[in-house]
PDB file of C-alpha atoms in Angstrom:
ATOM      1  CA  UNK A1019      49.460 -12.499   6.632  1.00  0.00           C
ATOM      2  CA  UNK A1020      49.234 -13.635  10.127  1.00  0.00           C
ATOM      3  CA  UNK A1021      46.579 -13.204  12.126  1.00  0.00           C
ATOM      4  CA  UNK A1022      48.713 -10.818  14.577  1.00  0.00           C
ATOM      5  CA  UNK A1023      49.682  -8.844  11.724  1.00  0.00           C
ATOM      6  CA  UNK A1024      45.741  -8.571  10.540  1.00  0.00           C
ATOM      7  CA  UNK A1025      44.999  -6.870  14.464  1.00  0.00           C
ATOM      8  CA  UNK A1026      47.977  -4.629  13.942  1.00  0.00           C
ATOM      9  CA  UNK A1027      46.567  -3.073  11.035  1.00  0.00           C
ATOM     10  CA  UNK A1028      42.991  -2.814  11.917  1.00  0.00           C
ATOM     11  CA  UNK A1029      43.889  -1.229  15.467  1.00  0.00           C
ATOM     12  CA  UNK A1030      46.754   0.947  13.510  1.00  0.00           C
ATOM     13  CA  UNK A1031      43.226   2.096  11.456  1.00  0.00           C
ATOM     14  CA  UNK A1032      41.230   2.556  14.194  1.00  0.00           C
ATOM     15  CA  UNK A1033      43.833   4.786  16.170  1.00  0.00           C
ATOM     16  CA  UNK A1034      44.359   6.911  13.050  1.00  0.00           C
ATOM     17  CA  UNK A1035      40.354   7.386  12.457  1.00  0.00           C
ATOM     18  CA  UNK A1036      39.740   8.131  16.086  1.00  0.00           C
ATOM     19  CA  UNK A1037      42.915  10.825  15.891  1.00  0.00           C
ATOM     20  CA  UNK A1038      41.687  12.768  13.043  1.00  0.00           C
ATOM     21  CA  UNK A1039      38.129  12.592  14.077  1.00  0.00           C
ATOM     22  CA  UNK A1040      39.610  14.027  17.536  1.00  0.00           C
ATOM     23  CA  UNK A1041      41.879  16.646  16.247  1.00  0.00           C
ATOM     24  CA  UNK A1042      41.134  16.754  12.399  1.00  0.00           C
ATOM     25  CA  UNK A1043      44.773  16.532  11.866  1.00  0.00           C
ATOM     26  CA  UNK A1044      46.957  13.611   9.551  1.00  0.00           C
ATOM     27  CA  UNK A1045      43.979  12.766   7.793  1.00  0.00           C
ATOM     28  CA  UNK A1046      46.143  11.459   4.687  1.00  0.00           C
ATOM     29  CA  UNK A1047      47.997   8.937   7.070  1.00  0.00           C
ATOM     30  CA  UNK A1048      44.707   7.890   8.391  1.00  0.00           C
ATOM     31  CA  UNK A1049      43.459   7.441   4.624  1.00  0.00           C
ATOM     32  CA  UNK A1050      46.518   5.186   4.259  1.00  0.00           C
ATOM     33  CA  UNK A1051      46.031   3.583   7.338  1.00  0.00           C
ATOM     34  CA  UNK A1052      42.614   2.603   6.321  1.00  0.00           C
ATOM     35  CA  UNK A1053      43.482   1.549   3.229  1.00  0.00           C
ATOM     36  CA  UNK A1054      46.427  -0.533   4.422  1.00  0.00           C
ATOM     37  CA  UNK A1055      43.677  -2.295   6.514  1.00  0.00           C
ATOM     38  CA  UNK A1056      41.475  -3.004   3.713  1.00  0.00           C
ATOM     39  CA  UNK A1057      43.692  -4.401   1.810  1.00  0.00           C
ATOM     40  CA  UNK A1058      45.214  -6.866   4.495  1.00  0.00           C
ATOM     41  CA  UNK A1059      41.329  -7.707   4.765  1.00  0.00           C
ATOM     42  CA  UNK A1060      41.358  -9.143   1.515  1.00  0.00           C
ATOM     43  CA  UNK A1061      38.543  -6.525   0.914  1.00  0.00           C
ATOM     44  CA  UNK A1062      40.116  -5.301  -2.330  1.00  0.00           C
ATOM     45  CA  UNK A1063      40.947  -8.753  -3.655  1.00  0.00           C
ATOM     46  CA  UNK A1064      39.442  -9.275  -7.423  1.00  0.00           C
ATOM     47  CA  UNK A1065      36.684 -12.279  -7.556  1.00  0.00           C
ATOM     48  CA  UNK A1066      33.574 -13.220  -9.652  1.00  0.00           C
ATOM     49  CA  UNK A1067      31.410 -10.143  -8.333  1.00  0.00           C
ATOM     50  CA  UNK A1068      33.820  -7.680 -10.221  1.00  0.00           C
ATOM     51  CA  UNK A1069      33.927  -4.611  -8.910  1.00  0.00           C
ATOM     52  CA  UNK A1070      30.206  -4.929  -6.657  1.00  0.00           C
ATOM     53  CA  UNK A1071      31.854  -7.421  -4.846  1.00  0.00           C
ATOM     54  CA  UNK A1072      35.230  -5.236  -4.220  1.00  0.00           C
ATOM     55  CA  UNK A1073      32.984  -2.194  -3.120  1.00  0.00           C
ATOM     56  CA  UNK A1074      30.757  -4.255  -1.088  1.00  0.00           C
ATOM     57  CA  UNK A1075      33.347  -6.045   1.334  1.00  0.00           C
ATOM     58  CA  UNK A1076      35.113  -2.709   1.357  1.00  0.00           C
ATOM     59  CA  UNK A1077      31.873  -1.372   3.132  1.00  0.00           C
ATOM     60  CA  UNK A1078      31.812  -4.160   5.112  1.00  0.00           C
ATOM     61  CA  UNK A1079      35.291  -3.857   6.494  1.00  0.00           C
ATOM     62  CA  UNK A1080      35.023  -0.227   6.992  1.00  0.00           C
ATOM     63  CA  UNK A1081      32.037  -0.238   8.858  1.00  0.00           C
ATOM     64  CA  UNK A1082      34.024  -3.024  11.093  1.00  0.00           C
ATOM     65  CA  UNK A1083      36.529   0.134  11.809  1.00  0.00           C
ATOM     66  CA  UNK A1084      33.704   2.425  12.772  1.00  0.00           C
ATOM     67  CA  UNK A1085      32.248   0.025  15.295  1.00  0.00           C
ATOM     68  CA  UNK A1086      35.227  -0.574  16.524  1.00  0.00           C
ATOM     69  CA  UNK A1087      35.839   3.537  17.052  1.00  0.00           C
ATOM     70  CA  UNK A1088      32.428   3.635  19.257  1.00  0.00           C
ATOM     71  CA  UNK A1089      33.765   3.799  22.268  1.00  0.00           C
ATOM     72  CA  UNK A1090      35.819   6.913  21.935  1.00  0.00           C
ATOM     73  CA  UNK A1091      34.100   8.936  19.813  1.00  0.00           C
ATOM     74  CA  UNK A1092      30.927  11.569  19.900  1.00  0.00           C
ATOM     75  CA  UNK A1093      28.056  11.514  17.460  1.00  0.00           C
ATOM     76  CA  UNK A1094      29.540  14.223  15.632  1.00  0.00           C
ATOM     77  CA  UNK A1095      32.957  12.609  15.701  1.00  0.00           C
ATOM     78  CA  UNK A1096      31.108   9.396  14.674  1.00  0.00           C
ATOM     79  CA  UNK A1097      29.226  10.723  11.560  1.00  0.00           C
ATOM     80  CA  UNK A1098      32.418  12.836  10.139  1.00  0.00           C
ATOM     81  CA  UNK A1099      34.183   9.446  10.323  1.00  0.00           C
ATOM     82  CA  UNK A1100      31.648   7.452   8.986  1.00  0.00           C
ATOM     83  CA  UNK A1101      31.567  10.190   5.531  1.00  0.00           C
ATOM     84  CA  UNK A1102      35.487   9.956   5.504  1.00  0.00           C
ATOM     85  CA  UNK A1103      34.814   5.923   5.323  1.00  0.00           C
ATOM     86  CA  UNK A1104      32.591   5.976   2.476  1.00  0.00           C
ATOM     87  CA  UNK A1105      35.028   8.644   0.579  1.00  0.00           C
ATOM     88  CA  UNK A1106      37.430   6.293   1.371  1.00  0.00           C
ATOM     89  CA  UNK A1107      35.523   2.800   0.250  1.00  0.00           C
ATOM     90  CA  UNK A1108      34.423   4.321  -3.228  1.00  0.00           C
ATOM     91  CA  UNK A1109      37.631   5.386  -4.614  1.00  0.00           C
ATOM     92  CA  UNK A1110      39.014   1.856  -4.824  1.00  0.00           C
ATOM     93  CA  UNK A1111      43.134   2.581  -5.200  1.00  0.00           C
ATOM     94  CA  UNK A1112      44.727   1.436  -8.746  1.00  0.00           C
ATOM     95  CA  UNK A1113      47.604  -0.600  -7.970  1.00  0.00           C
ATOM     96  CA  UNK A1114      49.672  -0.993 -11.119  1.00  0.00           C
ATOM     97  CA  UNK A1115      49.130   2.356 -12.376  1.00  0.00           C
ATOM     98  CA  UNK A1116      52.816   4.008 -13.283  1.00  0.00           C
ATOM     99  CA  UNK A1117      53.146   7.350 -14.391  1.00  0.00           C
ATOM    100  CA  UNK A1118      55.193   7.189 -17.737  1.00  0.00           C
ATOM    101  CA  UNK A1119      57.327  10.079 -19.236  1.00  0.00           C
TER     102      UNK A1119
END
């Protein structure tokens, strides 16, 4: 992934967290937005730490997106996003899971 491509997702985030926070509305395309971002951040990438180390630098690239939503939101705005971020950063997605019949 390009560098480019990187700042394309993490301002496609950060437009989709300040929306909902805004309106309260497409909060599953921000949750896919986010999670689009933090995988292109490498944040969900397997390594030595096991899953610590996933959960960690997913915390540490979704508290990137919430800095980067200071300037346009409130402190109420602010806090609802920052509870949406750690939902979001616990419930690592299971890629590889397929629903069988």
């Amino acid at each position: 992934m390009t560098d480019n491509e990187y700042r394309k997702t993490r301002k496609a985030a950060v437009d989709a967290l300040i929306y909902w926070a805004k309106t309260g509305m497409r909060q599953f395309s921000m949750r896919d937005a986010v999670n689009n971002h933090l995988e292109a951040s490498g944040a969900n990438r397997p390594s030595i730490g096991g899953t610590e180390a996933i959960l960690a630098r997913r915390k540490i690239a979704a508290n990137r997106l919430a800095i980067d939503c200071l300037y346009a939101l409130s402190k109420d705005e602010l806090s609802k996003v920052d509870r949406e971020l750690e939902d979001i950063v616990e419930n690592v997605p299971k890629y590889g899971c397929v629903m069988k019949r």
